[in-house]
Coordinates of C-alpha atoms in Angstrom, one line a residue:
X298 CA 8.4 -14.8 7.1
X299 CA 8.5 -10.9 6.6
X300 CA 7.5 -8.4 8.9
X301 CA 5.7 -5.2 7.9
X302 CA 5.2 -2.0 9.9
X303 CA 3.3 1.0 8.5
X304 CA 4.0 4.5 9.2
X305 CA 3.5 7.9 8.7
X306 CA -0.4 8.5 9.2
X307 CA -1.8 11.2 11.2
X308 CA -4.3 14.0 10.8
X309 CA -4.4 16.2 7.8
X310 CA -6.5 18.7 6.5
X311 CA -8.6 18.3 3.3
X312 CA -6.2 19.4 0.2
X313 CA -3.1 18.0 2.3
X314 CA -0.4 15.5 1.5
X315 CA 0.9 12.2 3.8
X316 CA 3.7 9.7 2.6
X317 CA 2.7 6.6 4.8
X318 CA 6.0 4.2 4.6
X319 CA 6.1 -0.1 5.2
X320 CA 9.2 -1.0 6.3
X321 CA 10.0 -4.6 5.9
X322 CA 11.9 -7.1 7.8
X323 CA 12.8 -10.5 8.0
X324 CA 13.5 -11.3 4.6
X325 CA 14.4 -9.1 1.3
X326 CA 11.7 -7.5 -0.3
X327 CA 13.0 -8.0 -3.6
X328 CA 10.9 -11.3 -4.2
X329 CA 8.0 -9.6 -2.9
X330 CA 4.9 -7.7 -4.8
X331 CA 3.1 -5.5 -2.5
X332 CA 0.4 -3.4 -2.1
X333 CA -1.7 -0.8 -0.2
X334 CA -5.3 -1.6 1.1
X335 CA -7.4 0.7 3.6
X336 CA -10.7 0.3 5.7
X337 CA -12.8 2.8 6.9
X338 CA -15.4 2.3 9.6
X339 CA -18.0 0.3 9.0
X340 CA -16.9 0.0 4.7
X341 CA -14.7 -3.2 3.5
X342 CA -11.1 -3.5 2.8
X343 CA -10.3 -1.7 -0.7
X344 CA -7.6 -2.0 -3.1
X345 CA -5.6 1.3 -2.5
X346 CA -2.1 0.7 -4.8
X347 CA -0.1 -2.1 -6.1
X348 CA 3.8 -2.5 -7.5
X349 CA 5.6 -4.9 -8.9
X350 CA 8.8 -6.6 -7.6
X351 CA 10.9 -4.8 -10.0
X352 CA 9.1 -1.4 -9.1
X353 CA 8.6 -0.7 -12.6
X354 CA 4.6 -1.8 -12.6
X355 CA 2.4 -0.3 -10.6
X356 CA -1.6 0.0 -10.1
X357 CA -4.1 2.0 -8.6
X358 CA -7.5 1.9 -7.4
X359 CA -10.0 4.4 -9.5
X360 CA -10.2 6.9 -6.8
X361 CA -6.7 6.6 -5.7
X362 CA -5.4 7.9 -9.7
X363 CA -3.8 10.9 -10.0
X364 CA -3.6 11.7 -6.7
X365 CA -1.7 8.7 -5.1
X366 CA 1.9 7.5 -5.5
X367 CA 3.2 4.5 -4.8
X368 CA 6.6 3.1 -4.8
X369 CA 9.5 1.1 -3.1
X370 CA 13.1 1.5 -2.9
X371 CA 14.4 -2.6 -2.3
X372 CA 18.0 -1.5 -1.4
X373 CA 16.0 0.3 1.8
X374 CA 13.5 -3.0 2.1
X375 CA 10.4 -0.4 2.0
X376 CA 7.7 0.7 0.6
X377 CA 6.1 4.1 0.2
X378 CA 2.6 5.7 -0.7
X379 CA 2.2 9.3 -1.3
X380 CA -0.8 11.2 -0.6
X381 CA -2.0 14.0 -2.2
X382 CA -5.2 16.3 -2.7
X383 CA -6.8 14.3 0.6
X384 CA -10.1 14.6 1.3
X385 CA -12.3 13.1 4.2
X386 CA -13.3 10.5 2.2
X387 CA -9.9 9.1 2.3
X388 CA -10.0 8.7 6.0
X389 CA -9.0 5.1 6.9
X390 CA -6.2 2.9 8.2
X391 CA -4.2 1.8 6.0
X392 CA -2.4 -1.4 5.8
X393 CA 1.1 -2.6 3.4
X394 CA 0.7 -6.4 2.0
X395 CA 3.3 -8.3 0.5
X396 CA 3.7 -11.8 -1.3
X397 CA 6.0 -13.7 -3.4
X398 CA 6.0 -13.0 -7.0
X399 CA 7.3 -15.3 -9.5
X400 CA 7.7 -12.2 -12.0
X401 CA 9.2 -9.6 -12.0
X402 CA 6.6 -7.4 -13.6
X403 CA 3.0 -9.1 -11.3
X404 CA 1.3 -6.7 -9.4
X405 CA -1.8 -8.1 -7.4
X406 CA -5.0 -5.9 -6.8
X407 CA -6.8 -8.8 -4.7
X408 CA -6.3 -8.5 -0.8
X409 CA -7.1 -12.6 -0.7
X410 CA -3.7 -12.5 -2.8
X411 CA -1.6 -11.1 -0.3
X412 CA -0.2 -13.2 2.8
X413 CA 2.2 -10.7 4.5
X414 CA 0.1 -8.1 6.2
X415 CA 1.4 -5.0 8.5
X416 CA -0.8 -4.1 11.5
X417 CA -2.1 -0.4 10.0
X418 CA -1.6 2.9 10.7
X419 CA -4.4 5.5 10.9
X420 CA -5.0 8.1 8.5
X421 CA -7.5 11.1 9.5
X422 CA -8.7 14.0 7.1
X423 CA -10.5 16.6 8.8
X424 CA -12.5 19.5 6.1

């Protein structure tokens, strides 16, 4: 069983920067993949950021390139996703996932993948 907890959201203004974290307990995330998701009001769940066990692999949702970073340090058992250039359309919780991965290398884009899931944390951009 792992636990995840989310942190790091809060209000920024369009053009600003969060780093949400997922801290991880229970068990060692190094057999985990993970990802982020986010929902706004009244949209569905969407595919935010994936990485790999290893770290090494990672994937992004379209709107998420170039702007979003995601990453994990194991020896810490989290999980990080930085923010940049937000705009108000990025305004959403947003929730870690993890799962086991056989590979190294997997990465999963599919919420109905993951199993582990931590309870959100809110992320406002004001313009």
């Amino acid at each position: 069983q792992v636990q995840l907890v989310e942190s790091g959201g809060g209000l920024v203004q369009a053009g600003g920067s969060l780093r949400l974290s997922c801290a991880a307990s229970g068990r060692t995330l190094t057999s985990y993949a993970m990802g982020w998701f986010r929902q706004a009001p009244g949209k569905d769940r969407e595919f935010v950021a994936a990485v790999s066990r290893s770290g090494n692999n990672v994937y992004y949702g379209d709107s998420m390139k170039g702007r979003f970073t995601i990453s994990r340090d194991n020896a810490k058992n989290t999980m990080y996703l930085q923010m940049n250039s937000l705009s108000p359309e990025d305004t959403a919780v947003y929730y870690c996932a993890a799962r086991t991965a056989l590979y190294g290398g997997d990465y999963y884009y599919r919420g109905d993948d993951y199993l582990y899931w931590g309870q959100g944390t809110q992320v406002t951009v004001s313009s």
